mmCIF file of C-alpha atoms in Angstrom:
data_model
loop_
_atom_site.group_PDB
_atom_site.id
_atom_site.type_symbol
_atom_site.label_atom_id
_atom_site.label_comp_id
_atom_site.label_asym_id
_atom_site.label_seq_id
_atom_site.Cartn_x
_atom_site.Cartn_y
_atom_site.Cartn_z
ATOM 1 C CA MET O 1 143.036 180.978 140.976
ATOM 2 C CA LEU O 2 142.087 177.384 141.838
ATOM 3 C CA LYS O 3 140.579 178.370 145.168
ATOM 4 C CA ARG O 4 138.609 181.107 143.433
ATOM 5 C CA PHE O 5 137.407 178.491 140.953
ATOM 6 C CA ILE O 6 136.073 176.276 143.751
ATOM 7 C CA LEU O 7 134.483 179.202 145.573
ATOM 8 C CA CYS O 8 132.963 180.428 142.332
ATOM 9 C CA ILE O 9 131.297 177.066 141.840
ATOM 10 C CA TYR O 10 130.056 177.295 145.429
ATOM 11 C CA PHE O 11 128.594 180.714 144.787
ATOM 12 C CA PHE O 12 126.465 179.588 141.876
ATOM 13 C CA LEU O 13 125.410 176.322 143.414
ATOM 14 C CA ALA O 14 124.522 178.027 146.680
ATOM 15 C CA ALA O 15 122.528 180.651 144.837
ATOM 16 C CA LEU O 16 120.073 178.190 143.329
ATOM 17 C CA SER O 17 117.041 176.892 145.199
ATOM 18 C CA VAL O 18 113.322 177.531 145.684
ATOM 19 C CA PHE O 19 111.256 179.758 147.935
ATOM 20 C CA SER O 20 111.055 178.766 151.589
ATOM 21 C CA GLN O 21 109.065 179.642 154.660
ATOM 22 C CA GLU O 22 112.137 178.909 156.784
ATOM 23 C CA GLU O 23 114.459 181.644 157.946
ATOM 24 C CA GLY O 24 117.851 181.334 159.541
ATOM 25 C CA VAL O 25 121.180 180.004 158.352
ATOM 26 C CA PHE O 26 122.213 177.925 161.393
ATOM 27 C CA TRP O 27 120.418 174.764 162.558
ATOM 28 C CA LYS O 28 120.812 172.070 165.209
ATOM 29 C CA ILE O 29 120.056 168.510 164.080
ATOM 30 C CA SER O 30 118.911 165.919 166.609
ATOM 31 C CA GLY O 31 116.529 162.988 166.966
ATOM 32 C CA LYS O 32 116.315 159.733 165.024
ATOM 33 C CA ASP O 33 118.423 157.906 167.610
ATOM 34 C CA LEU O 34 121.474 160.127 167.127
ATOM 35 C CA ARG O 35 123.998 159.791 169.978
ATOM 36 C CA SER O 36 124.714 163.520 169.799
ATOM 37 C CA SER O 37 123.442 166.575 167.950
ATOM 38 C CA SER O 38 124.991 167.848 164.738
ATOM 39 C CA TYR O 39 124.819 171.273 163.091
ATOM 40 C CA LEU O 40 123.967 172.657 159.670
ATOM 41 C CA PHE O 41 125.383 176.073 158.736
ATOM 42 C CA GLY O 42 124.457 177.830 155.500
ATOM 43 C CA THR O 43 127.289 179.919 154.146
ATOM 44 C CA ILE O 44 127.777 182.482 151.458
ATOM 45 C CA HIS O 45 131.077 181.671 149.960
ATOM 46 C CA LEU O 46 132.650 185.059 149.322
ATOM 47 C CA MET O 47 132.225 188.221 151.382
ATOM 48 C CA CYS O 48 134.038 191.510 151.732
ATOM 49 C CA GLU O 49 136.554 191.380 154.546
ATOM 50 C CA ASP O 50 134.908 194.326 156.347
ATOM 51 C CA ASP O 51 131.554 192.523 156.388
ATOM 52 C CA PHE O 52 132.874 189.117 157.376
ATOM 53 C CA GLN O 53 132.502 187.622 160.828
ATOM 54 C CA ILE O 54 131.974 184.208 162.366
ATOM 55 C CA SER O 55 129.452 184.238 165.199
ATOM 56 C CA GLN O 56 130.488 182.819 168.562
ATOM 57 C CA GLN O 57 127.417 180.586 168.268
ATOM 58 C CA VAL O 58 129.019 179.060 165.180
ATOM 59 C CA SER O 59 132.551 178.758 166.515
ATOM 60 C CA LYS O 60 131.390 177.210 169.809
ATOM 61 C CA ARG O 61 129.414 174.508 168.013
ATOM 62 C CA LEU O 62 132.266 173.819 165.635
ATOM 63 C CA GLU O 63 134.540 173.170 168.609
ATOM 64 C CA LEU O 64 132.125 170.425 169.729
ATOM 65 C CA ALA O 65 132.280 168.622 166.389
ATOM 66 C CA GLU O 66 134.284 165.589 165.442
ATOM 67 C CA ALA O 67 134.423 166.795 161.842
ATOM 68 C CA LEU O 68 133.807 169.861 159.711
ATOM 69 C CA VAL O 69 131.976 168.676 156.604
ATOM 70 C CA MET O 70 131.883 170.977 153.570
ATOM 71 C CA GLU O 71 130.597 170.424 150.065
ATOM 72 C CA VAL O 72 134.126 169.507 149.001
ATOM 73 C CA ASP O 73 137.040 168.643 151.284
ATOM 74 C CA LEU O 74 139.253 171.699 150.788
ATOM 75 C CA ASP O 75 141.924 170.043 152.951
ATOM 76 C CA ASP O 76 142.309 167.089 150.587
ATOM 77 C CA PRO O 77 145.981 166.848 149.508
ATOM 78 C CA ASP O 78 144.842 165.644 146.087
ATOM 79 C CA LEU O 79 142.594 168.672 145.576
ATOM 80 C CA TYR O 80 145.153 170.728 143.641
ATOM 81 C CA GLY O 81 145.811 167.928 141.174
ATOM 82 C CA SER O 82 142.112 167.295 140.716
ATOM 83 C CA MET O 83 141.456 170.972 140.036
ATOM 84 C CA MET O 84 144.277 171.154 137.505
ATOM 85 C CA GLU O 85 142.813 168.174 135.685
ATOM 86 C CA ASN O 86 139.439 169.884 135.503
ATOM 87 C CA MET O 87 140.405 173.418 134.471
ATOM 88 C CA TYR O 88 139.871 172.765 130.780
ATOM 89 C CA ASN O 89 136.933 171.404 128.798
ATOM 90 C CA GLU O 90 137.193 167.646 128.747
ATOM 91 C CA GLU O 91 136.834 167.300 124.977
ATOM 92 C CA GLY O 92 138.893 170.384 124.138
ATOM 93 C CA GLN O 93 136.006 172.645 123.112
ATOM 94 C CA LYS O 94 136.962 176.303 122.802
ATOM 95 C CA ILE O 95 135.117 179.458 123.755
ATOM 96 C CA THR O 96 135.335 180.493 120.108
ATOM 97 C CA ASP O 97 133.190 177.469 119.212
ATOM 98 C CA PHE O 98 130.242 179.039 121.016
ATOM 99 C CA LEU O 99 130.564 182.814 120.745
ATOM 100 C CA SER O 100 130.893 185.125 117.760
ATOM 101 C CA GLU O 101 134.226 186.656 116.875
ATOM 102 C CA ASN O 102 133.062 190.035 118.149
ATOM 103 C CA GLU O 103 131.842 188.557 121.450
ATOM 104 C CA TYR O 104 135.097 186.693 121.932
ATOM 105 C CA GLU O 105 137.125 189.846 121.310
ATOM 106 C CA LYS O 106 135.091 191.679 123.950
ATOM 107 C CA ILE O 107 135.752 188.924 126.501
ATOM 108 C CA ARG O 108 139.435 188.766 125.586
ATOM 109 C CA ASP O 109 139.859 192.520 126.038
ATOM 110 C CA PHE O 110 137.838 192.488 129.266
ATOM 111 C CA LEU O 111 139.975 189.765 130.845
ATOM 112 C CA LYS O 112 143.228 191.299 129.615
ATOM 113 C CA GLU O 113 142.348 194.666 131.132
ATOM 114 C CA ARG O 114 141.029 193.385 134.457
ATOM 115 C CA THR O 115 143.097 190.249 135.122
ATOM 116 C CA GLY O 116 146.076 190.371 132.752
ATOM 117 C CA MET O 117 145.022 186.992 131.368
ATOM 118 C CA ASP O 118 145.867 186.165 127.748
ATOM 119 C CA MET O 119 142.676 184.487 126.599
ATOM 120 C CA ASP O 120 144.139 183.590 123.215
ATOM 121 C CA ARG O 121 146.343 181.022 124.944
ATOM 122 C CA MET O 122 143.572 179.531 127.114
ATOM 123 C CA GLN O 123 140.554 179.216 124.855
ATOM 124 C CA SER O 124 139.603 175.765 126.213
ATOM 125 C CA ILE O 125 139.371 176.906 129.833
ATOM 126 C CA ARG O 126 136.070 176.054 131.545
ATOM 127 C CA PRO O 127 133.454 178.828 131.841
ATOM 128 C CA MET O 128 133.392 178.459 135.631
ATOM 129 C CA VAL O 129 137.115 179.122 135.823
ATOM 130 C CA LEU O 130 136.570 182.294 133.821
ATOM 131 C CA MET O 131 133.805 183.341 136.210
ATOM 132 C CA SER O 132 136.150 182.889 139.143
ATOM 133 C CA LEU O 133 138.527 185.414 137.605
ATOM 134 C CA ILE O 134 136.022 188.257 137.615
ATOM 135 C CA TYR O 135 134.817 187.968 141.211
ATOM 136 C CA PRO O 136 137.205 190.677 142.428
ATOM 137 C CA ASN O 137 135.511 192.964 139.909
ATOM 138 C CA LEU O 138 132.089 192.115 141.356
ATOM 139 C CA LEU O 139 133.092 192.649 144.968
ATOM 140 C CA GLU O 140 135.637 195.479 144.644
ATOM 141 C CA CYS O 141 137.111 194.600 148.035
ATOM 142 C CA GLU O 142 139.407 192.211 149.818
ATOM 143 C CA THR O 143 137.448 188.981 150.214
ATOM 144 C CA MET O 144 137.127 186.242 152.802
ATOM 145 C CA ALA O 145 135.391 182.881 152.614
ATOM 146 C CA PHE O 146 133.546 181.004 155.347
ATOM 147 C CA GLU O 147 134.947 177.703 154.146
ATOM 148 C CA SER O 148 138.571 178.810 154.496
ATOM 149 C CA GLU O 149 138.034 180.401 157.902
ATOM 150 C CA LEU O 150 136.027 177.470 159.269
ATOM 151 C CA MET O 151 138.725 175.099 158.072
ATOM 152 C CA GLN O 152 141.376 177.104 159.926
ATOM 153 C CA LEU O 153 139.311 176.972 163.122
ATOM 154 C CA ALA O 154 138.850 173.230 162.685
ATOM 155 C CA LYS O 155 142.560 172.641 162.193
ATOM 156 C CA ALA O 156 143.388 174.678 165.292
ATOM 157 C CA GLU O 157 141.167 172.302 167.298
ATOM 158 C CA ASN O 158 142.449 169.162 165.510
ATOM 159 C CA ILE O 159 138.991 168.604 164.016
ATOM 160 C CA SER O 160 138.824 166.504 160.863
ATOM 161 C CA VAL O 161 137.797 168.115 157.574
ATOM 162 C CA LEU O 162 135.598 166.100 155.219
ATOM 163 C CA GLY O 163 133.541 166.634 152.055
ATOM 164 C CA LEU O 164 130.069 165.590 150.935
ATOM 165 C CA GLU O 165 131.222 165.123 147.348
ATOM 166 C CA SER O 166 134.386 165.147 145.251
ATOM 167 C CA VAL O 167 135.428 167.839 142.790
ATOM 168 C CA ASP O 168 134.764 165.391 139.958
ATOM 169 C CA GLU O 169 131.251 164.734 141.240
ATOM 170 C CA GLN O 170 130.553 168.436 141.650
ATOM 171 C CA LEU O 171 131.746 169.333 138.167
ATOM 172 C CA ALA O 172 129.761 166.450 136.685
ATOM 173 C CA PHE O 173 126.592 168.381 137.504
ATOM 174 C CA PHE O 174 127.815 171.374 135.511
ATOM 175 C CA GLU O 175 128.622 169.124 132.593
ATOM 176 C CA GLN O 176 124.886 168.552 132.228
ATOM 177 C CA ILE O 177 124.522 172.220 131.251
ATOM 178 C CA PRO O 178 125.418 172.875 127.599
ATOM 179 C CA LEU O 179 128.733 174.684 127.258
ATOM 180 C CA LYS O 180 127.142 177.179 124.920
ATOM 181 C CA GLU O 181 124.811 178.316 127.691
ATOM 182 C CA GLN O 182 127.652 178.523 130.218
ATOM 183 C CA TYR O 183 129.815 180.662 127.916
ATOM 184 C CA ARG O 184 126.791 182.784 127.029
ATOM 185 C CA SER O 185 126.146 183.416 130.724
ATOM 186 C CA PHE O 186 129.757 184.428 131.240
ATOM 187 C CA PHE O 187 129.596 186.834 128.315
ATOM 188 C CA ASN O 188 126.399 188.365 129.699
ATOM 189 C CA TYR O 189 128.081 188.918 133.052
ATOM 190 C CA THR O 190 130.980 190.754 131.452
ATOM 191 C CA GLU O 191 128.527 192.905 129.494
ATOM 192 C CA ASN O 192 126.441 193.751 132.585
ATOM 193 C CA LEU O 193 129.009 193.933 135.350
ATOM 194 C CA GLU O 194 127.264 196.797 137.147
ATOM 195 C CA LYS O 195 124.072 194.751 137.309
ATOM 196 C CA GLY O 196 126.058 191.872 138.758
ATOM 197 C CA LYS O 197 127.538 194.131 141.404
ATOM 198 C CA GLU O 198 124.113 195.370 142.466
ATOM 199 C CA GLU O 199 122.689 191.840 142.605
ATOM 200 C CA PHE O 200 125.606 190.734 144.730
ATOM 201 C CA ARG O 201 125.142 193.630 147.164
ATOM 202 C CA LYS O 202 121.493 192.676 147.607
ATOM 203 C CA LEU O 203 122.504 189.057 148.101
ATOM 204 C CA MET O 204 124.961 190.061 150.825
ATOM 205 C CA SER O 205 122.302 192.120 152.583
ATOM 206 C CA SER O 206 119.794 189.262 152.543
ATOM 207 C CA TYR O 207 122.352 186.855 153.930
ATOM 208 C CA ARG O 208 123.382 189.163 156.760
ATOM 209 C CA GLU O 209 119.717 189.456 157.730
ATOM 210 C CA GLU O 210 119.311 185.660 157.465
ATOM 211 C CA ASP O 211 116.380 186.345 155.176
ATOM 212 C CA ILE O 212 116.534 183.161 153.150
ATOM 213 C CA ALA O 213 113.248 183.813 151.380
ATOM 214 C CA GLN O 214 114.457 187.188 150.136
ATOM 215 C CA LEU O 215 117.815 185.745 149.138
ATOM 216 C CA LEU O 216 116.130 183.088 147.051
ATOM 217 C CA GLU O 217 113.728 185.598 145.543
ATOM 218 C CA LEU O 218 116.673 187.654 144.335
ATOM 219 C CA VAL O 219 118.291 184.596 142.833
ATOM 220 C CA THR O 220 115.192 183.450 140.991
ATOM 221 C CA GLU O 221 115.131 186.790 139.190
ATOM 222 C CA SER O 222 118.412 185.842 137.536
ATOM 223 C CA PRO O 223 117.915 183.733 134.378
ATOM 224 C CA GLU O 224 121.398 182.224 134.094
ATOM 225 C CA TYR O 225 120.902 178.901 135.864
ATOM 226 C CA LYS O 226 117.324 178.798 137.122
ATOM 227 C CA ASP O 227 116.383 176.205 134.505
ATOM 228 C CA TYR O 228 118.969 173.875 136.036
ATOM 229 C CA LYS O 229 118.036 174.120 139.697
ATOM 230 C CA GLY O 230 116.938 170.484 139.664
ATOM 231 C CA ILE O 231 120.399 169.427 138.524
ATOM 232 C CA LEU O 232 122.586 171.805 140.501
ATOM 233 C CA VAL O 233 120.720 171.891 143.813
ATOM 234 C CA ASP O 234 117.910 169.359 144.198
ATOM 235 C CA GLN O 235 119.838 166.305 143.000
ATOM 236 C CA ARG O 236 122.837 167.166 145.118
ATOM 237 C CA ASN O 237 120.718 167.741 148.226
ATOM 238 C CA GLU O 238 119.077 164.352 147.801
ATOM 239 C CA ASN O 239 122.482 162.721 147.282
ATOM 240 C CA TRP O 240 123.810 164.297 150.476
ATOM 241 C CA ILE O 241 121.049 163.144 152.839
ATOM 242 C CA ASP O 242 122.224 159.529 153.146
ATOM 243 C CA THR O 243 125.838 160.659 153.452
ATOM 244 C CA MET O 244 124.951 163.124 156.191
ATOM 245 C CA GLY O 245 122.950 160.461 158.032
ATOM 246 C CA SER O 246 125.848 158.005 157.986
ATOM 247 C CA MET O 247 128.255 160.669 159.228
ATOM 248 C CA MET O 248 125.970 161.793 162.064
ATOM 249 C CA GLN O 249 125.753 158.218 163.355
ATOM 250 C CA LYS O 250 129.465 158.469 164.127
ATOM 251 C CA GLY O 251 129.220 161.605 166.263
ATOM 252 C CA THR O 252 128.741 165.370 166.122
ATOM 253 C CA MET O 253 129.161 166.752 162.614
ATOM 254 C CA PHE O 254 129.328 170.413 161.604
ATOM 255 C CA PHE O 255 128.001 170.725 158.053
ATOM 256 C CA ALA O 256 128.859 173.948 156.201
ATOM 257 C CA VAL O 257 127.210 174.255 152.790
ATOM 258 C CA GLY O 258 125.914 177.065 150.609
ATOM 259 C CA ALA O 259 122.845 178.722 152.133
ATOM 260 C CA GLY O 260 120.815 178.039 148.987
ATOM 261 C CA HIS O 261 120.855 174.348 149.851
ATOM 262 C CA LEU O 262 118.832 174.861 153.039
ATOM 263 C CA ALA O 263 115.448 176.004 151.788
ATOM 264 C CA GLY O 264 112.445 174.640 149.952
ATOM 265 C CA GLU O 265 110.697 171.295 149.678
ATOM 266 C CA LYS O 266 113.875 169.768 148.296
ATOM 267 C CA GLY O 267 116.184 171.749 150.562
ATOM 268 C CA LEU O 268 118.232 170.114 153.293
ATOM 269 C CA ILE O 269 116.057 171.383 156.147
ATOM 270 C CA HIS O 270 112.910 169.798 154.738
ATOM 271 C CA LEU O 271 114.666 166.627 153.560
ATOM 272 C CA LEU O 272 116.241 166.050 156.970
ATOM 273 C CA LYS O 273 112.894 166.569 158.699
ATOM 274 C CA LYS O 274 111.326 164.157 156.229
ATOM 275 C CA GLU O 275 113.920 161.569 157.257
ATOM 276 C CA GLY O 276 112.799 161.909 160.877
ATOM 277 C CA TYR O 277 115.370 164.341 162.258
ATOM 278 C CA PHE O 278 114.423 167.295 164.454
ATOM 279 C CA LEU O 279 115.813 170.652 163.332
ATOM 280 C CA GLU O 280 115.969 173.654 165.629
ATOM 281 C CA ARG O 281 117.162 177.098 164.546
ATOM 282 C CA VAL O 282 120.217 178.453 166.334
ATOM 283 C CA TYR O 283 120.195 182.255 166.407
ATOM 284 C CA LEU O 284 123.493 183.930 165.567
#
């Protein structure tokens, strides 16, 4: 469940950005006196197993890297403890503080039927953890994640695994969104699961076609988090640029982050170019 929680956070954070004229999910970074090139790969964090594949273009570049750098270091031995500490609302707020009795009963019955979870005993669990529990219902398939597979490839080649931010830092961005709105969004998902499934299918299609503009257009039609794009995407992108620059000075880095972080004036592609780097699309 903890891995689903992390990947769920990735899904939402990756799904928030602005329109872009750029297309492509894989980029070579050079210039600005770098000793060697690095790579930026935009992922989508959960896919059906039958649809999943890692291009040879991706795997070959990863083998050249000194480190695989993801949003969070999933290989961190302290990750499990950190996730356990962050599963529940920090001040003990309960879902029943924000939803009506009827709405809560609907969520409780939904989760009991589909996951076996007894919500009555876990009322202080974070909304994002709850979202992670219903992903199998959205996908209706066995799932795979780029982050997990890339990490396995990196380990096989004795390549270090690093993170751009900690779990605490990542969750701190969500804490800027009122809990009432987060629980309301979760309730709306459970009430409109078929709509969620259709949106996810379209998202998958756009990603496979590397049509970033279409992917972002689909996302901006969803009202859940669009008002918080500045918090969940733009601020994090800006925070990452200096970190990425420092890492690239040490050698070839392979950055793997949600595809929604690539596009737009405040996306990583534009911000890196603004810093003086040269970015060249690598075709899968």
